[in-house]
Amino acid sequence: MEKLIEELKVKIIKTLNLVDISPEDIKPDEPLVGGELGIDSIDILELVMMIEKDYSIKIDNKELGAKVFSSLRTLAAHINKNFSELN
């Protein structure tokens, strides 16, 4: 799962155009929303679209989104679990 976390760091930076952030700046267990990255609800919508496009995984309700986007590690765990079920 560490490989997926590293992959997601790069995709998050690219998707949100975080020019002053490097993959090393994103800590897997820190909050994604409201943390040091400055990710807000609009950014989360962009990440939801990226995840649906790149991993064919839908995050289609607010409760699931709040749980999945609580940290990078929870996001990776959700993708890992659901992507494995699809393949």
GROMACS .gro file of C-alpha atoms in nm:
model
   87
    1MET     CA    1   0.000   0.000   0.000
    2GLU     CA    2   0.300   0.233   0.044
    3LYS     CA    3   0.345   0.233  -0.334
    4LEU     CA    4  -0.017   0.347  -0.376
    5ILE     CA    5   0.035   0.622  -0.116
    6GLU     CA    6   0.338   0.750  -0.308
    7GLU     CA    7   0.142   0.734  -0.633
    8LEU     CA    8  -0.148   0.927  -0.477
    9LYS     CA    9   0.086   1.199  -0.349
   10VAL     CA   10   0.198   1.270  -0.705
   11LYS     CA   11  -0.158   1.256  -0.839
   12ILE     CA   12  -0.289   1.490  -0.568
   13ILE     CA   13  -0.015   1.745  -0.644
   14LYS     CA   14  -0.083   1.721  -1.017
   15THR     CA   15  -0.463   1.725  -0.989
   16LEU     CA   16  -0.471   2.024  -0.755
   17ASN     CA   17  -0.174   2.200  -0.917
   18LEU     CA   18   0.003   2.236  -0.581
   19VAL     CA   19   0.315   2.405  -0.714
   20ASP     CA   20   0.481   2.466  -0.378
   21ILE     CA   21   0.421   2.113  -0.245
   22SER     CA   22   0.644   1.808  -0.298
   23PRO     CA   23   0.539   1.446  -0.236
   24GLU     CA   24   0.752   1.448   0.080
   25ASP     CA   25   0.537   1.731   0.221
   26ILE     CA   26   0.225   1.513   0.223
   27LYS     CA   27   0.215   1.299   0.536
   28PRO     CA   28   0.003   0.983   0.507
   29ASP     CA   29  -0.166   1.017   0.846
   30GLU     CA   30  -0.232   1.390   0.856
   31PRO     CA   31  -0.576   1.529   0.766
   32LEU     CA   32  -0.617   1.598   0.395
   33VAL     CA   33  -0.888   1.859   0.443
   34GLY     CA   34  -0.807   2.159   0.657
   35GLY     CA   35  -0.448   2.049   0.709
   36GLU     CA   36  -0.126   2.211   0.602
   37LEU     CA   37  -0.197   2.141   0.236
   38GLY     CA   38  -0.490   2.384   0.232
   39ILE     CA   39  -0.720   2.134   0.060
   40ASP     CA   40  -1.084   2.245   0.069
   41SER     CA   41  -1.417   2.099  -0.042
   42ILE     CA   42  -1.372   2.213  -0.403
   43ASP     CA   43  -1.035   2.037  -0.414
   44ILE     CA   44  -1.200   1.722  -0.279
   45LEU     CA   45  -1.445   1.728  -0.571
   46GLU     CA   46  -1.149   1.737  -0.810
   47LEU     CA   47  -0.989   1.445  -0.625
   48VAL     CA   48  -1.316   1.248  -0.639
   49MET     CA   49  -1.320   1.292  -1.018
   50MET     CA   50  -0.952   1.190  -1.043
   51ILE     CA   51  -1.017   0.875  -0.838
   52GLU     CA   52  -1.319   0.783  -1.048
   53LYS     CA   53  -1.123   0.838  -1.371
   54ASP     CA   54  -0.797   0.672  -1.268
   55TYR     CA   55  -0.927   0.389  -1.048
   56SER     CA   56  -1.293   0.351  -1.156
   57ILE     CA   57  -1.401   0.399  -0.795
   58LYS     CA   58  -1.697   0.621  -0.711
   59ILE     CA   59  -1.722   0.815  -0.388
   60ASP     CA   60  -2.081   0.921  -0.420
   61ASN     CA   61  -2.197   1.036  -0.080
   62LYS     CA   62  -2.082   1.288   0.177
   63GLU     CA   63  -2.047   1.042   0.465
   64LEU     CA   64  -1.822   0.809   0.266
   65GLY     CA   65  -1.622   1.106   0.137
   66ALA     CA   66  -1.562   1.238   0.488
   67LYS     CA   67  -1.436   0.897   0.597
   68VAL     CA   68  -1.224   0.830   0.288
   69PHE     CA   69  -1.063   1.175   0.275
   70SER     CA   70  -0.978   1.192   0.645
   71SER     CA   71  -0.614   1.120   0.552
   72LEU     CA   72  -0.403   1.001   0.261
   73ARG     CA   73  -0.375   0.659   0.426
   74THR     CA   74  -0.754   0.616   0.451
   75LEU     CA   75  -0.786   0.725   0.088
   76ALA     CA   76  -0.525   0.470  -0.020
   77ALA     CA   77  -0.692   0.197   0.189
   78HIS     CA   78  -1.029   0.270   0.026
   79ILE     CA   79  -0.879   0.260  -0.324
   80ASN     CA   80  -0.676  -0.052  -0.245
   81LYS     CA   81  -0.983  -0.236  -0.114
   82ASN     CA   82  -1.222  -0.133  -0.391
   83PHE     CA   83  -0.976  -0.149  -0.680
   84SER     CA   84  -0.884  -0.505  -0.578
   85GLU     CA   85  -1.252  -0.602  -0.580
   86LEU     CA   86  -1.289  -0.466  -0.934
   87ASN     CA   87  -0.986  -0.648  -1.071
   0.00000   0.00000   0.00000
